[in-house]
Amino acid sequence: MQAGSRLGRIWARGLLGALAALMLLPGRAEAWIVFKTADGTGEWNVGGNWYINWSGGYSTVPPTSADAVFMAGYGGNTVSTCTVSAADANCASLTVGAGNAGAPPWYGVLIVTNERSLTVVSALQLGGAADALGSVIQAGGQVSAGSVSIGHSAGSRGTYRLDSGVFQATQNYPALGNYGTGAFTQNGGTSVWPSLTFGYYASGTGLYTLAGGVLSNGSLKVGRIGHGHFVQSGGTNLNPGPATVGAGDGAPGNGLYEMQGGVWTNGGKLTVGGAGAGQATQTAGRVTLGGDFVLGEAAGGVGQYALDGGLLELAAGYGDVGVKGAGTFTQNGGTSVWKTLIMGYDTGTGTYTFAGGVLSNTLAVHIGRLGSGTFILGDSNGSSGVFAQATGFTLCRDFSSGRGTLRGWGTIPSGTVTLGYHGFVTADGHGTDRTLDLSGMTVTDEKKATAYGDLALRAVNRGKLLLKPIAVATGTYYWPGVTNAAINSMKLVVDGGAGSLSGALLATDHGGVVAGLEKPIGVWDFSGATFSASCALTIRYDANAAASQGAGESALKVFQQFNGRWREITAGNPDTVGKTITANLLGSSFSQIAVSAGVKATGTVIAVY
């Protein structure tokens, strides 16, 4: 024991000397350290608990002018614990958990309770050296500091737990995970920050856990250059300024926001995936945004948002999924409320998958502006979302460089689908007979496409594309829009027509396709109308489908289900340049029509014995 104590004293004297050399620099008038408690209480306002200027001897409570107050145990894995409970405390700057790289870990703990206050005029740092750990526990009262850095030094750890009371940072540059690892846990009370940054430098990692109380901050950046993680299970996050998850300011940063409950009100722009990688998940609670909502903002940025429950409301501004980066929004539950939703706003790519919950969009959904946009309705598990109101979809309407795709299955009850430069509507059944029901929507073509293949209607994987019925009489009609420029669209010249013509495009493997076709590339199912004289068809066939089936375009024919069998009704040779084929319907009513290489031979097999 005596030998061990002697070695401990020698080590302590060497340590204090090293600290003195570090801290007694020009411009520093005083330095203080709590490394053990003479009276056994660890109380801040007991002078005998303080070691002055690293040189030996106990002194008095640090004055407000003390600009380097340190709390750190000494020796291997020892802890220095200080409590502010008997009286208020203050100092110019404070580091909890200090030390020297290479020395045994130095641990410091500060506890504020009994409604007392702690005022740090300038910098509060938790984890002030490699391997050091600094912790603050606040159970009431008020703590005020200038700049706050939790996990300040590389290799350090800093933690702050707010159970009740008020915590306030008064200066900018507060950071969770400056160079080290920092965590702030709020179970109650109020915390106020002018700005809050996680993972300030590349080595920094910051975590904020909000379970209760109110967090008020001017701006939020989760993952600046390093790593950031925000977990909210309760309480209220009030952020009137901008917020970024995965900022990547000058270097790749990544961030994650998990919304599990409570309220998050963000008054400014919310960016998930700036130039870095950002991800947000929401399973419950309410998120209200007062500015633009951007996923994948800069080139190289990746932004993802998954909504499984709760409410996400864009009260103002645009929802941009993929600006110059890659943006993905996946909704499996909950309710999302938008005004204008855009996928592929600039040169980026944006995908919205709507497989559950409710989507309310008051203005329009733009799929593919300058970039590439995709809206996917339904999934392979049999789940699809519900639209709360009429929605207008525009597919690459504004710029010829864009590309817009509406794909999947489910029902969009009303509104419009506008095909622009490059627009594609595909019914995808995911291997099961399922319908993309657009029968309540008006499909229009703005005649902006300039080449074959720029616009297309398709049905794949046992999907069925059901479009709005057409009232027919005598005249020329287009299914589904105003021209037959799109692949698998059709022009009908009807003489003596009557009734409402309901039409659907079927995947060639859909269960509703009548058997007997040889290498079919397109099947349409029409019903509900008649014609007394004639009906001539011009079909824009899918040349890519013909190639994949091994069916030569010049050999394509048109067939009609008539009197229980497939009958050829081709009116002339296919136009292999314009990709059209013509036909004349039989009888006086509409039925299933197909373009294929032929029909399979049928006959009777006679067995001879």
PDB file of C-alpha atoms in Angstrom, residues 25 33 75 105 119 135 152 180 186 202 209 239 251 258-259 271 293-294 320 328 361 366 442 455 554-555 581 590 609:
ATOM      1  CA  LEU A  25       0.505  30.591 -20.699  1.00  0.00           C
ATOM      2  CA  ILE A  33      -8.728  22.067 -11.096  1.00  0.00           C
ATOM      3  CA  GLY A  75      -4.848   8.235 -11.616  1.00  0.00           C
ATOM      4  CA  PRO A 105      -8.361   8.326 -18.596  1.00  0.00           C
ATOM      5  CA  THR A 119     -22.998  30.454 -15.337  1.00  0.00           C
ATOM      6  CA  SER A 135     -20.339  14.642 -17.993  1.00  0.00           C
ATOM      7  CA  HIS A 152     -14.533  18.632 -27.697  1.00  0.00           C
ATOM      8  CA  GLY A 180     -14.672  13.666 -30.252  1.00  0.00           C
ATOM      9  CA  GLN A 186     -33.038  15.668 -22.684  1.00  0.00           C
ATOM     10  CA  ALA A 202     -14.648  14.652 -39.615  1.00  0.00           C
ATOM     11  CA  THR A 209     -31.848  12.275 -27.590  1.00  0.00           C
ATOM     12  CA  ASN A 239     -36.391  25.211 -34.912  1.00  0.00           C
ATOM     13  CA  ALA A 251     -16.443  17.069 -46.954  1.00  0.00           C
ATOM     14  CA  GLU A 258     -35.266   9.345 -35.991  1.00  0.00           C
ATOM     15  CA  MET A 259     -38.716  10.740 -35.257  1.00  0.00           C
ATOM     16  CA  THR A 271     -32.577  19.484 -46.183  1.00  0.00           C
ATOM     17  CA  PHE A 293     -38.293  20.292 -47.973  1.00  0.00           C
ATOM     18  CA  VAL A 294     -35.316  18.937 -49.963  1.00  0.00           C
ATOM     19  CA  ASP A 320     -38.126  18.538 -53.764  1.00  0.00           C
ATOM     20  CA  THR A 328     -35.864   9.009 -51.980  1.00  0.00           C
ATOM     21  CA  ASN A 361     -51.396  17.047 -52.145  1.00  0.00           C
ATOM     22  CA  HIS A 366     -44.306  16.974 -60.873  1.00  0.00           C
ATOM     23  CA  THR A 442     -57.979  12.599 -67.324  1.00  0.00           C
ATOM     24  CA  LEU A 455     -44.094   8.633 -74.213  1.00  0.00           C
ATOM     25  CA  SER A 554     -43.049  -6.640 -90.232  1.00  0.00           C
ATOM     26  CA  ALA A 555     -44.825  -9.855 -89.226  1.00  0.00           C
ATOM     27  CA  ILE A 581     -50.479  -0.950 -87.216  1.00  0.00           C
ATOM     28  CA  PHE A 590     -65.790  -3.880 -78.418  1.00  0.00           C
ATOM     29  CA  TYR A 609     -54.577 -48.017 -81.478  1.00  0.00           C
TER      30      TYR A 609
END
